[in-house]
Coordinates of C-alpha atoms and ligand atoms in Angstrom, one line a residue:
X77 CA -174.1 -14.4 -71.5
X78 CA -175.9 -15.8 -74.0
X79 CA -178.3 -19.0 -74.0
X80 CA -176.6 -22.3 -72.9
X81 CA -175.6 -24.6 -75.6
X82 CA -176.5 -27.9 -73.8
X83 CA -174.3 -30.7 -75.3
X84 CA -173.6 -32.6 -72.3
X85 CA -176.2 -35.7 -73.8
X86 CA -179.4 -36.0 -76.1
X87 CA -181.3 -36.8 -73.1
X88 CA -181.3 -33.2 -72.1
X89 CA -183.7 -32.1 -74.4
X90 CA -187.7 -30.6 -73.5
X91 CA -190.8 -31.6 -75.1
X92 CA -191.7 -28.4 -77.6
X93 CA -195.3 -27.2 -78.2
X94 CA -196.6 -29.6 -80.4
X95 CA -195.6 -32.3 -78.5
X96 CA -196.4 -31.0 -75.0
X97 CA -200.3 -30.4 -76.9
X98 CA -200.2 -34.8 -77.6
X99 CA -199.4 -35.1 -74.6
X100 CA -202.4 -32.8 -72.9
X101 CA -204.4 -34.2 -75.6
X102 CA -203.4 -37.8 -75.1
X103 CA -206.5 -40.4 -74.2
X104 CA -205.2 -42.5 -71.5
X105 CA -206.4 -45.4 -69.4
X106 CA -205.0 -47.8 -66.9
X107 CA -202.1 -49.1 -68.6
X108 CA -201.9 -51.8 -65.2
X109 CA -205.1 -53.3 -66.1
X110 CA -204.3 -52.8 -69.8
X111 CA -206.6 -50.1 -71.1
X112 CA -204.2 -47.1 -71.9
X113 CA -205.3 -46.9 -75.9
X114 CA -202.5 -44.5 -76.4
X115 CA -199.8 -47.0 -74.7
X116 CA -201.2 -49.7 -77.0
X117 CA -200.5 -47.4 -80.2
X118 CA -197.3 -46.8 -78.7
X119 CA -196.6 -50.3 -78.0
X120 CA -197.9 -51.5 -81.5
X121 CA -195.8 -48.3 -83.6
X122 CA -192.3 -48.9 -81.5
X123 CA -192.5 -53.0 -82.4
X124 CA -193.1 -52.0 -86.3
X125 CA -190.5 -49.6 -86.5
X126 CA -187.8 -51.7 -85.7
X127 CA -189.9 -55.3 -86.9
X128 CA -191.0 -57.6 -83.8
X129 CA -193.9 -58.7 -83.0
X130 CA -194.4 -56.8 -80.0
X131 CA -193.6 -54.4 -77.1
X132 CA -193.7 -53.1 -73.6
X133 CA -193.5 -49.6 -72.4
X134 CA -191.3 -48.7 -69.9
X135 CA -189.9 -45.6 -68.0
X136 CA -186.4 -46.3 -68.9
X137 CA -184.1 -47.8 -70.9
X138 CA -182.0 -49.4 -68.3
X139 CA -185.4 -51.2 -67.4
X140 CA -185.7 -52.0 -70.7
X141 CA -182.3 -53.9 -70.7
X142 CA -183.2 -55.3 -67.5
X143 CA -186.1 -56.5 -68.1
X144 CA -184.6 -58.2 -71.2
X145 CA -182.0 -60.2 -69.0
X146 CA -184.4 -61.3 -66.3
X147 CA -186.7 -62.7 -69.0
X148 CA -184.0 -64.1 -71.3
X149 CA -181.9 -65.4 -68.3
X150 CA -182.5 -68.1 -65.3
X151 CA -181.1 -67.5 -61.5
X152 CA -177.2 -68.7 -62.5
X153 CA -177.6 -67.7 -66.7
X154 CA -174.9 -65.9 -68.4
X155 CA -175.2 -62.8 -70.6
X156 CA -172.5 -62.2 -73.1
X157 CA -171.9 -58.0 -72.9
X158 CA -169.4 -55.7 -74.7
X159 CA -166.8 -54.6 -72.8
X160 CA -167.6 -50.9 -73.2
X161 CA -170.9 -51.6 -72.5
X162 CA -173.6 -49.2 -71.3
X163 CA -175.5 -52.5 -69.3
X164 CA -171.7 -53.7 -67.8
X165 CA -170.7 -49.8 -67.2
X166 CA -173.7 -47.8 -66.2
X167 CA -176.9 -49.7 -65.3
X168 CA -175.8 -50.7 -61.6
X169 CA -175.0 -54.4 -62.2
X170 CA -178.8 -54.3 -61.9
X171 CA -179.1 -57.9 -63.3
X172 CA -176.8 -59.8 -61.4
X173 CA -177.7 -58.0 -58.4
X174 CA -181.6 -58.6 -58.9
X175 CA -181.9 -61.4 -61.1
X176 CA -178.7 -63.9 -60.3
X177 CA -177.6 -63.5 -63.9
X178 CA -173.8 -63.4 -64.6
X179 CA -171.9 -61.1 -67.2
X180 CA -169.4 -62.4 -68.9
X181 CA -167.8 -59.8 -71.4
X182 CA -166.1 -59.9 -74.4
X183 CA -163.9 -57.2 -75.9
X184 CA -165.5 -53.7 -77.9
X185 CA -162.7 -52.7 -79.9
X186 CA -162.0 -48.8 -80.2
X187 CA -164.6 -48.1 -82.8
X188 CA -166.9 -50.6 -80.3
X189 CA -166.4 -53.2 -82.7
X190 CA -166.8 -57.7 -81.4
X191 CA -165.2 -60.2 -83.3
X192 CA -167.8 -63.1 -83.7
X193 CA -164.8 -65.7 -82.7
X194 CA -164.7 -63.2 -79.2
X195 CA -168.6 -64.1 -79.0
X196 CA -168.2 -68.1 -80.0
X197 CA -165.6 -68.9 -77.6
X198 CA -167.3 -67.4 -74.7
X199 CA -170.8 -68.7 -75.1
X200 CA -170.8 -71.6 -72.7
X201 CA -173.4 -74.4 -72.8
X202 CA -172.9 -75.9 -68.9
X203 CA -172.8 -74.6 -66.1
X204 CA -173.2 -71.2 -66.2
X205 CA -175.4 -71.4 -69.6
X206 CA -175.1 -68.7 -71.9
X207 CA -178.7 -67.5 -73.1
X208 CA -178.1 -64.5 -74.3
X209 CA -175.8 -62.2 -76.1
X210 CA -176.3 -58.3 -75.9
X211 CA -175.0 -55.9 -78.6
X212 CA -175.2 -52.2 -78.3
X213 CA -175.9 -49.4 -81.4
X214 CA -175.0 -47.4 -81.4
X215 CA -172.3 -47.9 -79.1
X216 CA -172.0 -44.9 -76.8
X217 CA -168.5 -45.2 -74.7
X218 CA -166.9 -45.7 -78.3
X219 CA -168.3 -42.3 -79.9
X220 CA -171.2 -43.6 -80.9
X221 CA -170.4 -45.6 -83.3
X222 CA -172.6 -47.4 -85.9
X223 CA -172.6 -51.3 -86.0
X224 CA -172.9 -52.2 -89.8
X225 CA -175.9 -55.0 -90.1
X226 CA -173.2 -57.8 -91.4
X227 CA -171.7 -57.4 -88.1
X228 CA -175.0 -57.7 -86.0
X229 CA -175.7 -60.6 -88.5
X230 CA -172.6 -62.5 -87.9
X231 CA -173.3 -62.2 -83.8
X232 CA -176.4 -62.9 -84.3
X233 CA -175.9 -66.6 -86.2
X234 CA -172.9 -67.2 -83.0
X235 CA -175.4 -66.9 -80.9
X236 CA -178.2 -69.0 -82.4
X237 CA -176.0 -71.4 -83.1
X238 CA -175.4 -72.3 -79.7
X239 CA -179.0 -71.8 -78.7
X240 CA -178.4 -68.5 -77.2
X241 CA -180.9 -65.5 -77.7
X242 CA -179.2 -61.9 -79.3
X243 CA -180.9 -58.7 -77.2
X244 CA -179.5 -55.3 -79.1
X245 CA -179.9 -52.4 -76.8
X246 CA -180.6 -50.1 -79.4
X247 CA -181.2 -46.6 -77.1
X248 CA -180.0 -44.8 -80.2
X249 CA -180.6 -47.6 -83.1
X250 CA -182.5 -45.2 -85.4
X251 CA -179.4 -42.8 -85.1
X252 CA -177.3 -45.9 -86.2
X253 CA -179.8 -46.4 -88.8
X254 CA -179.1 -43.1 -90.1
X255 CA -175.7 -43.4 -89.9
X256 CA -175.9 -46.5 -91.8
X257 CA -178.3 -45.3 -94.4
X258 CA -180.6 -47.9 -94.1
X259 CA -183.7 -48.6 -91.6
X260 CA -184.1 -50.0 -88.2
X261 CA -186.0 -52.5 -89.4
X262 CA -183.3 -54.5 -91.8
X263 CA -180.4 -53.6 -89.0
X264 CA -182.9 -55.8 -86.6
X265 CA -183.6 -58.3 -88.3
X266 CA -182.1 -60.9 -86.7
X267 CA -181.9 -59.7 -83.0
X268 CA -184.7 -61.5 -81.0
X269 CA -185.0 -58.4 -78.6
X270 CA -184.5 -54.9 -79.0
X271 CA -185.0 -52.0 -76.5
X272 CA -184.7 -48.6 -77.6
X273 CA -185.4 -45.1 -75.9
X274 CA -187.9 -42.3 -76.9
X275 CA -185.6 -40.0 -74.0
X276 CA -183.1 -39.7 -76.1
X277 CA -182.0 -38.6 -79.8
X278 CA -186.0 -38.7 -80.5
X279 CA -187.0 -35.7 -77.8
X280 CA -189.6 -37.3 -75.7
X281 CA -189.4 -36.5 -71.2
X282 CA -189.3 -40.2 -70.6
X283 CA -189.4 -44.1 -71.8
X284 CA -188.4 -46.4 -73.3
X285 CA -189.7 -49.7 -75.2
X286 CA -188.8 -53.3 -74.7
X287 CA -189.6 -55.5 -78.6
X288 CA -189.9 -59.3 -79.3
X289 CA -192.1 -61.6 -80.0
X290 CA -195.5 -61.9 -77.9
X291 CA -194.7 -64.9 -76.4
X292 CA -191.6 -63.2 -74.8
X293 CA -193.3 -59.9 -74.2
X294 CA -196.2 -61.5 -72.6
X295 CA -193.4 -63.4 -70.2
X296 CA -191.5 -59.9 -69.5
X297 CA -194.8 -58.1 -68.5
X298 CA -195.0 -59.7 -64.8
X299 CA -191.3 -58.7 -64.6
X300 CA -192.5 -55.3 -65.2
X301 CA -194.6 -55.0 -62.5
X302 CA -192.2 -56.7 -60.3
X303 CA -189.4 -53.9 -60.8
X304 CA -191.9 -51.1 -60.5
X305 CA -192.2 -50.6 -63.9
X306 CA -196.2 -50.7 -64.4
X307 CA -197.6 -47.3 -64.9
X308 CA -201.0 -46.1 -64.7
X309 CA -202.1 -43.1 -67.2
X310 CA -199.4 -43.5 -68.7
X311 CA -200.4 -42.4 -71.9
X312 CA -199.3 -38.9 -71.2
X313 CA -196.1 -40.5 -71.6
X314 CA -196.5 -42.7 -74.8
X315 CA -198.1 -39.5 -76.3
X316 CA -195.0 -37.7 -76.5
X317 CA -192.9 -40.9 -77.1
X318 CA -195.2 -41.6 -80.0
X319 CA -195.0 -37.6 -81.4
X320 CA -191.3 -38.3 -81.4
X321 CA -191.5 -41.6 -83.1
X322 CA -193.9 -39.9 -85.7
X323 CA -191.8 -36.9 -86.1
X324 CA -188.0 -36.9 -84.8
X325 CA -186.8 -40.3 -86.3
X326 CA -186.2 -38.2 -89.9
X327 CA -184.3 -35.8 -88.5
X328 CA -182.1 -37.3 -86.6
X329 CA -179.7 -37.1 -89.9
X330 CA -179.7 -33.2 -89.0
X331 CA -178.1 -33.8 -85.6
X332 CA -175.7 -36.1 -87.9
X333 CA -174.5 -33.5 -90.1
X334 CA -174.1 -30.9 -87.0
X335 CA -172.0 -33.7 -85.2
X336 CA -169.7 -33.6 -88.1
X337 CA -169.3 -29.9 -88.3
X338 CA -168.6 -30.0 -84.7
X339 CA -166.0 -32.4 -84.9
X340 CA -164.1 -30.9 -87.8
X341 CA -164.5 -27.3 -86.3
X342 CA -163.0 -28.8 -83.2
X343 CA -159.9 -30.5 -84.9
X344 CA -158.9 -27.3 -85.7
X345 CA -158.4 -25.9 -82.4
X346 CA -154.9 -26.0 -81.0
X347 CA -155.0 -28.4 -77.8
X348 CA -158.0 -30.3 -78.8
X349 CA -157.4 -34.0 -80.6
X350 CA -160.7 -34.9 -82.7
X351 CA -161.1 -37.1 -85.4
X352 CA -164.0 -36.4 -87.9
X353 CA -163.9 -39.8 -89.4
X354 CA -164.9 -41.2 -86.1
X355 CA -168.0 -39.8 -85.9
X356 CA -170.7 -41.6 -87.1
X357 CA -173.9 -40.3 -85.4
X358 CA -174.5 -37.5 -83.1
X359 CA -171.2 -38.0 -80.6
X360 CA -167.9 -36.0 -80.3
X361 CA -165.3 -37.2 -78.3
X362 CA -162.5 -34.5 -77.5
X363 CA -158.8 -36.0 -76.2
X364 CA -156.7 -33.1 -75.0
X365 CA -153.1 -32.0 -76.2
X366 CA -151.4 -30.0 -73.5
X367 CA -154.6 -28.7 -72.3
X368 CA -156.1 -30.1 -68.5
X369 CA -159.5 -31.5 -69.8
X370 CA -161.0 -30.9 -66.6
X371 CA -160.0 -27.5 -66.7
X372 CA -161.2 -27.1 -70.1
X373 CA -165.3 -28.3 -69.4
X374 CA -165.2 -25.2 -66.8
X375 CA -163.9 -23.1 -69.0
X376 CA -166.5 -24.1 -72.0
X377 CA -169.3 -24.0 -69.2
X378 CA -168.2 -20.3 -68.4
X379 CA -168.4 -19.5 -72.0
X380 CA -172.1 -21.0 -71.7
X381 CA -171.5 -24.8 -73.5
X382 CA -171.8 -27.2 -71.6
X383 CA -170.1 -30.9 -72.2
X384 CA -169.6 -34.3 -70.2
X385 CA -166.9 -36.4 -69.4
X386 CA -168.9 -40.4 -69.6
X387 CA -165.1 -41.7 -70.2
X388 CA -162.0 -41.0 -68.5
X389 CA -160.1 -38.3 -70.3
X390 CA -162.0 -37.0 -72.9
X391 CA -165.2 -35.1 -72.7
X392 CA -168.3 -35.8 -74.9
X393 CA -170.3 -33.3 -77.0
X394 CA -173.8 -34.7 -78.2
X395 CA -175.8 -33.3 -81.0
X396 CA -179.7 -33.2 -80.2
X397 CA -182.9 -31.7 -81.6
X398 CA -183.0 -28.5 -79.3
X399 CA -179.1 -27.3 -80.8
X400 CA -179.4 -25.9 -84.1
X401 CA -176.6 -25.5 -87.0
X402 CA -175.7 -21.7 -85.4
X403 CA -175.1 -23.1 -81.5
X404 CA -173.0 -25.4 -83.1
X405 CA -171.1 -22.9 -84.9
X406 CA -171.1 -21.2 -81.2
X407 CA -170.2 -23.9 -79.6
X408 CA -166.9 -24.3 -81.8
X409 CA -166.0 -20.5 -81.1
X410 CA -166.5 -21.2 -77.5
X411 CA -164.1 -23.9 -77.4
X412 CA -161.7 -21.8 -79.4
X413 CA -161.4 -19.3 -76.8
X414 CA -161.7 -21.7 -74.2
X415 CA -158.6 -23.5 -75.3
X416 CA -156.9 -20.4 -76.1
X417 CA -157.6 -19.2 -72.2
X418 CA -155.7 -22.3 -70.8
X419 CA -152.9 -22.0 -73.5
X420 CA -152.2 -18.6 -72.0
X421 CA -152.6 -19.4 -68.5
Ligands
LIG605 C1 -176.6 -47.4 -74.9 C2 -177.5 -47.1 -73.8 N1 -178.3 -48.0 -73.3 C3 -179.1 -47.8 -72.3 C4 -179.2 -46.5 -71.7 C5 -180.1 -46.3 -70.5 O1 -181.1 -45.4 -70.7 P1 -181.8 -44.7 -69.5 O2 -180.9 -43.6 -69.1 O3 -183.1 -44.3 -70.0 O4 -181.9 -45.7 -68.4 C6 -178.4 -45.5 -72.2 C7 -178.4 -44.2 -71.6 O5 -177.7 -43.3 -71.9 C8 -177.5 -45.8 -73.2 O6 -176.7 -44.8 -73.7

């Protein structure tokens, strides 16, 4: 068989030579006492490429999140959350459970879409008190769709309106920045917090970066140590983190393109229902025509492509810096005859 075509997420990707050499390289320090230099650059690079002040590096990006709640929210605080949300859906109810903070959600539509009105009428001022809203981009249980900046703008005025704070989990934000054609920076600029993830679409092993302002970094740093979060030479980490900042944010519009050539190669396969024009960044989402979707993943995996299945009923194919142009080419001829098998069974 030939080498797997790994599709199943963009966090499955390994460090290459280059950056494993930052990494061995990397000049590290206690970053608990503060004198990692290499998780300072890191720190000081992530805040400037998406425009805050200032940031904390973490080992993940459900931390991240997390640690944005807990320091946004009070014991008996609301935070306003998609429906589809990776925080509401995927991050353990970590901050009710840990931090007494409530989620309240409001409806993603299917292209992962809130109507400010949605966001308005369910900020409360009393008792619970809403202090924060949270948008995700791109949004990942709607295909990875792109939030335009008007859209982030609009939420973003709701929320300050009523006094509330907007936190964008951004794990993939320079994707949606790509998407977009513009930069993180101007897509940002009216969010108060942003976390994003070096794990993912950017290639590094680990981490993740909380961004604000300093006063509201320097409050989330205790919080940090409280959840386990402080590291020690954790420059090893940032190295890589900051080789993928440096080097993989460009590219990510390759991964774009490939996305797009999987989804239309798809679409042609009897059995499989894909629509191209839904794919903004680097996610596919495959509905099933006839076809047992369950039985289809084993079949792709035997055929050496492997895909996940994040959402009921349809399996996900994500586009990533370790598959190239020709797996994805491979991958569409696998799924071909993979389709083709259960058609004839
Ligand atoms: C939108 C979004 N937010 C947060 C996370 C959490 O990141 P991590 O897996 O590093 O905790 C993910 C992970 O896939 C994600 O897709």
């Amino acid at each position: 068989m030939t080498a797997v075509i790994d599709l199943r997420s963009d966090t499955v990707t390994r460090p290459g030579p280059a950056m494993r050499e930052a990494m061995a390289t990397a000049v590290v320090g206690d970053d608990v006492i503060g004198d990692d230099p290499t998780v300072k650059a890191l720190e000081e690079a992530a805040a400037a490429a998406v425009g805050k002040e200032s940031a904390l590096f973490v080992p993940s990006g459900t931390m991240a999140n997390l640690l944005a709640l807990l320091t946004h929210c009070g014991r008996g605080d609301e935070a306003i959350v998609g429906s589809e949300s990776h925080i509401l859906h995927h991050e353990g109810v970590g901050a009710p459970a840990l931090g007494g903070v409530s989620l309240r959600s409001v409806p993603n539509d299917e292209r992962g879409h809130i109507e400010t009105a949605e966001v308005t009428a369910a900020i409360r001022g009393g008792s619970p008190r809403t202090t924060v809203v949270c948008l995700e981009n791109t949004q990942n249980r709607r295909g990875g769709a792109a939030i335009p900046v008007s859209e982030m703008r609009q939420i973003a005025e709701a929320a300050h309106a009523a006094g509330a704070s907007l936190h964008v989990d951004g794990a993939r934000i320079f994707n949606a920045a790509a998407a977009l054609e513009t930069d993180a920076k101007t897509l940002l600029a009216d969010a108060d917090t942003v976390s994003f993830c070096f794990s993912k679409g950017l290639g590094a092993p680990v981490g993740s970066v909380l961004t604000g302002s300093s006063d509201f970094i320097e409050r989330a740093r205790p919080t940090r140590r409280q959840l386990g979060g402080g590291m020690r030479q954790s420059g090893i980490l940032a190295a890589a983190a900051l080789y993928a900042l440096e080097h993989h944010v460009e590219r990510l519009s390759e991964d774009q393109a490939n996305a797009k050539r999987l989804a239309e190669g798809l679409a042609s396969i009897p059995g499989l229902v894909v629509d191209p024009d839904t794919v903004d960044t680097n996610m596919v989402f495959v509905r099933f025509d006839g076809i047992d979707g369950i039985a289809f993943t084993a079949a792709l995996a035997e055929r050496g492509v492997l895909a996940s299945a994040p959402v009921p009923g349809s399996l996900r194919m994500v586009t990533h810096l370790d598959v190239n142009a020709a797996g994805i080419e491979e991958a569409i001829v696998q799924s071909a005859s993979a389709a083709e098998s259960l058609a004839n069974a």
